[in-house]
Tab-separated table of C-alpha atoms in Angstrom:
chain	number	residue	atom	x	y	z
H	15	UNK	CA	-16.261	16.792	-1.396
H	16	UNK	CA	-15.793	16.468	-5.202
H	17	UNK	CA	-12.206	14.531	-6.628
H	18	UNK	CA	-11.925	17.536	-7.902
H	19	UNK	CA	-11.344	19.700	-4.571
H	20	UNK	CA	-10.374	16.767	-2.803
H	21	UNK	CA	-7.066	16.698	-5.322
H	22	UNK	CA	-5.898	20.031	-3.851
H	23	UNK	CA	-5.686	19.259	0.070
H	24	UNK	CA	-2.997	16.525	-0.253
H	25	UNK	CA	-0.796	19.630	-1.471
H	26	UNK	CA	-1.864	21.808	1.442
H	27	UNK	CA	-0.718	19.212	3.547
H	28	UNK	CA	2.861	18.716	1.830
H	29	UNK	CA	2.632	22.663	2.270
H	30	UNK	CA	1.987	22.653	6.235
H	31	UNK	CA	5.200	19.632	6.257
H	32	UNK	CA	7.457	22.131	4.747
H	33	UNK	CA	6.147	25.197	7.029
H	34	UNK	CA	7.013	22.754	9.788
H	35	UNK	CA	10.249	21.848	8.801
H	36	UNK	CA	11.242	25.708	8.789
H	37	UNK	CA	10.285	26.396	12.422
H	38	UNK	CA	12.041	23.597	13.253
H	39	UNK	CA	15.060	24.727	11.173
H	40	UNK	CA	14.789	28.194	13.177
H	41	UNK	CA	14.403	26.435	16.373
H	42	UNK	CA	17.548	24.121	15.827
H	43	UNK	CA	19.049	27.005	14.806
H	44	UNK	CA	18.754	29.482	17.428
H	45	UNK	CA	19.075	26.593	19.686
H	46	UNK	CA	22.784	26.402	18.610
H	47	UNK	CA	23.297	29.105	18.861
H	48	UNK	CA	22.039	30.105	22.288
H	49	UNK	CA	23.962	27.312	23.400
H	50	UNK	CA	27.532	27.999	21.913
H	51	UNK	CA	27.554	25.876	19.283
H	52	UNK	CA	27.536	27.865	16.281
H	53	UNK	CA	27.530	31.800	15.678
H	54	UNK	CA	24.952	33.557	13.933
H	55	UNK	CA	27.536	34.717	11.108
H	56	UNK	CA	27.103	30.616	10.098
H	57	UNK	CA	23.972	30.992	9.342
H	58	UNK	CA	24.451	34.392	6.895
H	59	UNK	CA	26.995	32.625	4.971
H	60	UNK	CA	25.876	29.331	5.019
H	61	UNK	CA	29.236	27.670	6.414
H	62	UNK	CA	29.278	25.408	9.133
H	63	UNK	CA	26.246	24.005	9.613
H	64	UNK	CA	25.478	22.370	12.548
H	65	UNK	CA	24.921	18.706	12.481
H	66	UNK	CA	21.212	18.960	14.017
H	67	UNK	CA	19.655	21.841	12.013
H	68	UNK	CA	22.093	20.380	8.395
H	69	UNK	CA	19.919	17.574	8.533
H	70	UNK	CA	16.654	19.989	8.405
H	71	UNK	CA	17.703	21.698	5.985
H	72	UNK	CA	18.726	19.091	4.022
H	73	UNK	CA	15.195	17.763	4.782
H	74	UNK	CA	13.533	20.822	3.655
H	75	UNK	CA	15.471	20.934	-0.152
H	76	UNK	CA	14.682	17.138	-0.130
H	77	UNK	CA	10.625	18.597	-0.346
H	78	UNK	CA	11.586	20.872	-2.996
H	79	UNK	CA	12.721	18.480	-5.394
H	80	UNK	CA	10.411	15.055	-6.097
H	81	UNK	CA	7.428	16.555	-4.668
H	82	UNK	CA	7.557	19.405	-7.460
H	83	UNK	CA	6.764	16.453	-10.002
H	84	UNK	CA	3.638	15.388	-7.204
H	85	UNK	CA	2.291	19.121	-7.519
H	86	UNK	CA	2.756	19.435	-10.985
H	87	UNK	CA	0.675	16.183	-11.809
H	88	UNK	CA	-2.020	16.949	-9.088
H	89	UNK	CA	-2.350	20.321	-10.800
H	90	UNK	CA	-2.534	18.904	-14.184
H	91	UNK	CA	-5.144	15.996	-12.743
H	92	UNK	CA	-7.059	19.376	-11.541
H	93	UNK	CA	-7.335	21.099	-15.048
H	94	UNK	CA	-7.810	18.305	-16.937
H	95	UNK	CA	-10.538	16.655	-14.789
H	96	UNK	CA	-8.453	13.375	-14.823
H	97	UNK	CA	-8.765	12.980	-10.623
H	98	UNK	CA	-11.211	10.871	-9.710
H	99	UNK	CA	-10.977	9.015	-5.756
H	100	UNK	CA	-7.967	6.581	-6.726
H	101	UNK	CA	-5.999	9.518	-7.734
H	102	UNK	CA	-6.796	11.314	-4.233
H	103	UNK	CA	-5.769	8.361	-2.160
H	104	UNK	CA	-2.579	8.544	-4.485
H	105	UNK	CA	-1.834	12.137	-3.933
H	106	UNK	CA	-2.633	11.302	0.068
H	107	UNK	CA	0.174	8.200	-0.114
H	108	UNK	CA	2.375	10.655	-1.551
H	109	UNK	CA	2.519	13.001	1.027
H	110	UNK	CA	1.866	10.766	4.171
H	111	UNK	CA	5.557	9.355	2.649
H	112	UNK	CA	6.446	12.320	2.435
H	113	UNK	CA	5.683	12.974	6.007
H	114	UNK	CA	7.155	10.127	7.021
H	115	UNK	CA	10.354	10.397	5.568
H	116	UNK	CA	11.055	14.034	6.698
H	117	UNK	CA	10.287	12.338	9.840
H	118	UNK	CA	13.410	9.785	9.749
H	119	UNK	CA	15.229	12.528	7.663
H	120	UNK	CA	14.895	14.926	10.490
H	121	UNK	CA	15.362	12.194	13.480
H	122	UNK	CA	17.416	8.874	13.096
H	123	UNK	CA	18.587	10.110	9.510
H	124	UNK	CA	19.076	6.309	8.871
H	125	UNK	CA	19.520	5.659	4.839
H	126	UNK	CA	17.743	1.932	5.589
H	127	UNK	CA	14.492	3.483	6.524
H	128	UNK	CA	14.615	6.904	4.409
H	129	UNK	CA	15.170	5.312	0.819
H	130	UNK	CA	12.412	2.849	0.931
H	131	UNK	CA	10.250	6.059	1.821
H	132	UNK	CA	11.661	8.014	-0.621
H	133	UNK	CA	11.481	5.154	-3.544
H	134	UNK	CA	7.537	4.158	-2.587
H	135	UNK	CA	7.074	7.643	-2.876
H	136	UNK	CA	8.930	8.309	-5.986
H	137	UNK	CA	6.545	4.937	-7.418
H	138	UNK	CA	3.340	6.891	-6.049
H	139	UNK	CA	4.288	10.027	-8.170
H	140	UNK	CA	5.245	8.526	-11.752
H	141	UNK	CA	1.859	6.237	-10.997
H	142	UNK	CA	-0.162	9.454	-10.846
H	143	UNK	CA	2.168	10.379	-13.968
H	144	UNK	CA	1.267	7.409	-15.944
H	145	UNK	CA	-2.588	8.035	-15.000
H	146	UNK	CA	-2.621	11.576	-16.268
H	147	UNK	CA	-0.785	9.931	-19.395
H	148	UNK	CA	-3.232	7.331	-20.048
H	149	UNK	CA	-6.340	9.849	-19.365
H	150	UNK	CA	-4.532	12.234	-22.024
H	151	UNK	CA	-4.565	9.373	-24.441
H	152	UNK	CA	-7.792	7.728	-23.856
H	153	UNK	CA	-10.171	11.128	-24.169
């Protein structure tokens, strides 16, 4: 496998977290509510939230926000031929901490093990940043 197409499966990965978190979002979900701890009604106007599916969906708009940056650069390092294998393991760093804090997020929720995540993966996206920026320079 080529950089090249390597570059994209990172993203289908960060793809299939996401997918994940929403079935587990619909399970919590009708899991409250099958149990009598929220209504339905919650869930149409968004009020009330239930502590066990907030934190998923709180999780979920957490993979909407940094990782947009991670697909725009690993597009970009597509189209521009600037991937190579280092980038790869990058965009695969990226999205195993990605992985692994949507794991705490959804779990323990513990702020001591979640912003380390989130901060080496913020440091593995502007390093991919600052390679496509250097590439862009160089050629």
């Amino acid at each position: 496998m080529s950089p090249t197409e390597a570059t994209i499966w990172p993203m289908i990965a960060h793809a299939a977290l996401i997918f994940g978190l929403y079935i587990l979002l619909s399970t919590r979900r009708v899991g409250a509510v099958r149990d009598g701890r929220a209504k339905a009604e919650q869930f149409r106007e968004n009020r009330d939230e239930p502590a066990e599916s907030l934190v998923v969906k709180n999780a979920i708009a957490n993979q909407f926000e940094l990782p947009v940056l991670f697909y725009a650069v690993s597009i970009l390092l597509y189209l521009v031929d600037a991937d190579n294998p280092v980038t790869v393991v990058g965009g695969w760093l990226f999205v195993a901490l990605r992985y692994a804090h949507a794991y705490v997020h959804v779990t323990s929720n513990r702020l001591r093990y979640r912003r380390p995540l989130f901060i080496a993966s913020l440091l593995v996206a502007m390093m991919l940043w600052l390679w496509l920026a250097v590439w862009l320079a160089l050629t």
